[in-house]
Short mmCIF file of C-alpha atoms in Angstrom, two decimals:
data_model
loop_
_atom_site.label_atom_id
_atom_site.label_comp_id
_atom_site.label_asym_id
_atom_site.label_seq_id
_atom_site.Cartn_x
_atom_site.Cartn_y
_atom_site.Cartn_z
CA GLU A 1 302.88 95.67 224.88
CA ILE A 2 299.19 94.82 224.68
CA ASP A 3 297.99 94.43 221.10
CA THR A 4 294.83 92.28 221.46
CA VAL A 5 291.83 92.50 223.76
CA ILE A 6 289.19 89.74 223.93
CA ASN A 7 286.28 90.78 226.13
CA PHE A 8 284.74 87.62 227.59
CA ALA A 9 283.63 89.42 230.77
CA ALA A 10 279.87 89.38 231.33
CA GLU A 11 276.96 88.65 233.61
CA SER A 12 275.43 85.83 231.58
CA HIS A 13 272.79 83.95 233.57
CA VAL A 14 269.40 84.76 232.06
CA ASP A 15 267.43 83.75 235.17
CA LEU A 16 269.40 86.17 237.34
CA SER A 17 268.91 88.99 234.85
CA PHE A 18 265.18 89.05 235.55
CA GLY A 19 265.83 89.87 239.20
CA ASN A 20 268.94 92.04 238.83
CA SER A 21 268.63 93.69 235.44
CA VAL A 22 270.47 96.86 236.46
CA GLY A 23 273.48 94.80 237.52
CA PHE A 24 273.57 93.21 234.09
CA THR A 25 273.48 96.61 232.42
CA ARG A 26 276.24 97.85 234.69
CA THR A 27 278.55 94.92 233.89
CA ASN A 28 277.69 94.19 230.26
CA VAL A 29 277.15 97.72 228.97
CA LEU A 30 279.06 100.12 231.21
CA GLY A 31 281.84 97.57 231.75
CA LEU A 32 282.30 97.17 227.99
CA HIS A 33 282.22 100.95 227.51
CA VAL A 34 284.97 101.48 230.07
CA LEU A 35 287.09 98.79 228.41
CA LEU A 36 286.61 100.37 224.98
CA GLU A 37 287.71 103.74 226.32
CA ALA A 38 290.85 102.21 227.81
CA ALA A 39 291.61 100.43 224.53
CA ARG A 40 290.97 103.58 222.51
CA ARG A 41 293.64 105.39 224.48
CA CYS A 42 296.17 102.59 224.00
CA ASP A 43 298.15 103.10 220.80
CA THR A 44 299.26 99.47 220.58
CA ILE A 45 295.79 97.87 220.28
CA ALA A 46 295.52 96.13 216.89
CA ARG A 47 292.44 94.01 217.60
CA PHE A 48 289.50 94.23 220.00
CA ILE A 49 287.16 91.24 220.02
CA HIS A 50 283.86 91.65 221.81
CA VAL A 51 282.19 88.38 222.81
CA SER A 52 278.42 88.68 222.43
CA THR A 53 275.76 85.95 222.28
CA ASP A 54 273.32 84.28 219.91
CA GLU A 55 270.55 85.49 222.21
CA VAL A 56 270.73 88.99 220.73
CA TYR A 57 268.79 87.59 217.74
CA GLY A 58 265.90 86.71 220.02
CA GLU A 59 263.64 83.76 219.42
CA VAL A 60 264.43 82.16 216.05
CA GLU A 61 261.65 80.54 214.06
CA GLY A 62 262.39 78.86 210.76
CA ASP A 63 265.78 79.51 209.16
CA SER A 64 268.78 80.04 211.41
CA ALA A 65 269.95 83.60 212.06
CA THR A 66 272.84 84.96 210.02
CA GLU A 67 275.21 87.73 211.07
CA SER A 68 273.03 90.23 209.17
CA SER A 69 269.78 89.19 210.87
CA GLU A 70 267.97 91.83 212.90
CA LEU A 71 268.68 91.96 216.63
CA GLU A 72 265.53 91.25 218.65
CA PRO A 73 266.63 90.51 222.24
CA THR A 74 263.85 89.48 224.61
CA ASN A 75 265.33 89.37 228.14
CA PRO A 76 267.42 91.78 230.24
CA TYR A 77 270.60 89.77 229.67
CA SER A 78 270.36 89.65 225.88
CA CYS A 79 269.27 93.30 225.77
CA SER A 80 272.41 94.30 227.66
CA LYS A 81 274.56 92.33 225.22
CA ALA A 82 272.82 93.94 222.23
CA ALA A 83 273.35 97.37 223.78
CA ALA A 84 277.05 96.60 224.17
CA GLU A 85 277.22 95.68 220.49
CA PHE A 86 275.82 99.07 219.51
CA ILE A 87 278.46 100.80 221.59
CA CYS A 88 281.06 98.74 219.73
CA LYS A 89 279.56 99.85 216.42
CA ALA A 90 279.68 103.48 217.56
CA TYR A 91 283.38 103.14 218.37
CA ILE A 92 283.98 101.59 214.96
CA ARG A 93 282.33 104.51 213.20
CA SER A 94 283.49 107.30 215.50
CA TYR A 95 287.02 106.19 216.27
CA LYS A 96 287.77 103.61 213.56
CA MET A 97 288.67 101.10 216.26
CA PRO A 98 289.64 97.56 215.09
CA ILE A 99 286.65 95.84 216.68
CA THR A 100 285.28 92.41 215.82
CA ILE A 101 282.09 90.95 217.35
CA THR A 102 281.29 87.28 217.94
CA ARG A 103 277.88 85.75 218.67
CA GLY A 104 278.00 82.21 220.00
CA ASN A 105 275.79 79.34 221.09
CA ASN A 106 275.81 77.89 224.61
CA VAL A 107 279.21 76.58 225.65
CA TYR A 108 279.96 73.53 227.80
CA GLY A 109 283.12 71.84 229.01
CA PRO A 110 285.31 70.86 231.97
CA HIS A 111 285.13 72.92 235.17
CA GLN A 112 282.23 75.07 233.98
CA PHE A 113 280.48 77.02 236.73
CA PRO A 114 277.37 75.04 237.81
CA GLU A 115 274.88 77.82 237.14
CA LYS A 116 274.90 76.68 233.49
CA VAL A 117 272.49 73.95 232.48
CA ILE A 118 274.80 71.00 231.72
CA PRO A 119 277.02 71.23 234.83
CA LYS A 120 273.96 72.14 236.89
CA PHE A 121 272.12 68.98 235.84
CA VAL A 122 275.22 66.83 236.35
CA PHE A 123 275.82 68.40 239.77
CA ARG A 124 272.26 67.67 240.87
CA LEU A 125 272.12 64.13 239.47
CA ARG A 126 275.37 63.11 241.14
CA ARG A 127 273.95 64.27 244.46
CA GLY A 128 270.71 62.34 244.15
CA MET A 129 268.63 65.32 243.07
CA LYS A 130 266.43 65.65 240.01
CA CYS A 131 267.00 67.81 236.94
CA CYS A 132 264.71 70.85 237.24
CA LEU A 133 263.35 72.12 233.92
CA HIS A 134 261.62 75.40 233.15
CA GLY A 135 258.08 75.00 231.82
CA ASP A 136 257.70 71.76 229.86
CA GLY A 137 261.36 71.56 228.79
CA SER A 138 260.51 72.02 225.11
CA SER A 139 262.78 75.03 224.53
CA ARG A 140 265.57 74.14 222.13
CA ARG A 141 269.24 75.09 222.43
CA ASN A 142 272.54 74.39 220.67
CA PHE A 143 275.66 73.46 222.64
CA LEU A 144 279.28 73.90 221.62
CA HIS A 145 282.27 72.35 223.40
CA VAL A 146 284.73 74.84 224.85
CA PHE A 147 287.59 73.34 222.78
CA ASP A 148 285.70 74.25 219.59
CA VAL A 149 285.10 77.73 220.96
CA ALA A 150 288.78 78.19 221.79
CA GLU A 151 289.69 77.13 218.25
CA ALA A 152 287.17 79.60 216.85
CA PHE A 153 288.70 82.49 218.78
CA ASP A 154 292.21 81.48 217.77
CA ILE A 155 291.12 81.63 214.13
CA ILE A 156 289.29 84.93 214.56
CA VAL A 157 292.28 86.53 216.29
CA HIS A 158 294.64 85.54 213.46
CA LYS A 159 292.37 85.52 210.40
CA GLY A 160 289.26 87.53 211.25
CA GLN A 161 288.46 90.90 209.73
CA ASP A 162 288.07 94.12 211.64
CA HIS A 163 284.52 95.52 211.85
CA GLN A 164 283.07 92.08 211.12
CA VAL A 165 280.61 89.87 213.02
CA TYR A 166 281.15 86.11 213.32
CA ASN A 167 278.58 83.59 214.54
CA ILE A 168 280.11 80.64 216.41
CA GLY A 169 277.49 77.94 216.11
CA SER A 170 276.79 74.28 216.68
CA ASN A 171 274.60 71.87 214.75
CA ASP A 172 273.74 70.00 217.95
CA GLU A 173 270.23 71.36 218.52
CA ILE A 174 268.35 69.64 221.33
CA SER A 175 265.43 70.37 223.64
CA VAL A 176 266.26 70.91 227.29
CA LEU A 177 264.09 67.91 228.14
CA ASP A 178 266.02 65.64 225.77
CA LEU A 179 269.29 67.07 227.11
CA ALA A 180 268.29 66.07 230.65
CA ARG A 181 267.38 62.57 229.48
CA LEU A 182 270.71 62.27 227.65
CA LEU A 183 272.69 63.25 230.74
CA ILE A 184 270.73 60.82 232.92
CA ARG A 185 271.54 57.96 230.52
CA SER A 186 275.17 59.07 230.14
CA LEU A 187 275.65 58.95 233.91
CA GLY A 188 274.22 55.43 233.96
CA LEU A 189 271.34 56.40 236.23
CA ARG A 190 268.49 55.15 234.05
CA GLU A 191 267.91 53.19 230.87
CA ALA A 192 266.28 54.78 227.82
CA GLY A 193 262.58 55.34 228.41
CA SER A 194 262.79 55.54 232.21
CA GLU A 195 264.64 58.84 232.65
CA ASP A 196 261.65 61.00 233.52
CA ASP A 197 261.45 59.98 237.17
CA LEU A 198 264.69 61.97 237.62
CA ILE A 199 263.16 65.07 236.04
CA GLU A 200 260.94 67.71 237.63
CA PHE A 201 259.32 70.77 236.10
CA VAL A 202 259.41 74.21 237.69
CA PRO A 203 257.64 77.48 236.76
CA ASP A 204 258.96 78.96 233.54
CA ARG A 205 260.94 82.18 233.21
CA ALA A 206 259.11 85.48 232.81
CA PHE A 207 259.84 84.93 229.13
CA ASN A 208 261.70 81.97 227.67
CA ASP A 209 262.78 81.95 224.03
CA CYS A 210 261.69 78.69 222.43
CA ARG A 211 264.68 78.39 220.10
CA TYR A 212 268.05 79.90 219.26
CA ALA A 213 269.73 78.90 216.00
CA ILE A 214 272.55 80.50 214.02
CA THR A 215 274.56 79.82 210.88
CA CYS A 216 278.34 80.06 210.91
CA GLU A 217 279.35 79.89 207.25
CA ARG A 218 281.33 83.13 207.59
CA LEU A 219 283.54 81.56 210.26
CA ALA A 220 283.79 78.32 208.28
CA GLU A 221 285.27 80.31 205.39
CA LEU A 222 288.20 81.11 207.69
CA GLY A 223 288.79 77.38 208.25
CA TRP A 224 286.80 76.68 211.43
CA LYS A 225 284.80 73.48 211.83
CA GLN A 226 283.00 72.06 214.84
CA GLN A 227 284.80 68.94 216.06
#
């Protein structure tokens, strides 16, 4: 019998969402809605965890966003994820479904698909190509290893509360430019101070949030800690 659903499924590449926004709505909103309907009709479901994103908070200036911060998504991808969250909230209120929502930072780890920034940069550098950065590379992001993410979901499944939201966040905030320089040094391609000849700048996104930042004290109270 199925008793737990964790919905990781999503179109999640922001760049692609600018050119195929309807596809993102179809997958991230309608897809989630269909899954909720299936779960609602299954009497054995005791927990439904919807995996959202820190990007639903929009661009964060100053203090990091908490789970109660207002949602201000700025691109088609994050808007579709915010819309999915509101459908979850409707199913909580209307059907009393045991839904929990998570909002996480960027994830990295082994075998990640190379559309994401870290494997993409590594892929290009190992093939003699440069890291290509949007704008001036000053946008700041936080990155969380997939092992920490897996531990967070294990804790949420077994200790999390229904109808609650949990941020899954990292303290490792870094600009995309500094990330590219770090990867270049880590691969032994350049010494510190000479990395920039392996970096090129490309036109920025239609809109690019300067910073995402979240707090995760609520998850820490359940025993989670970034390793």
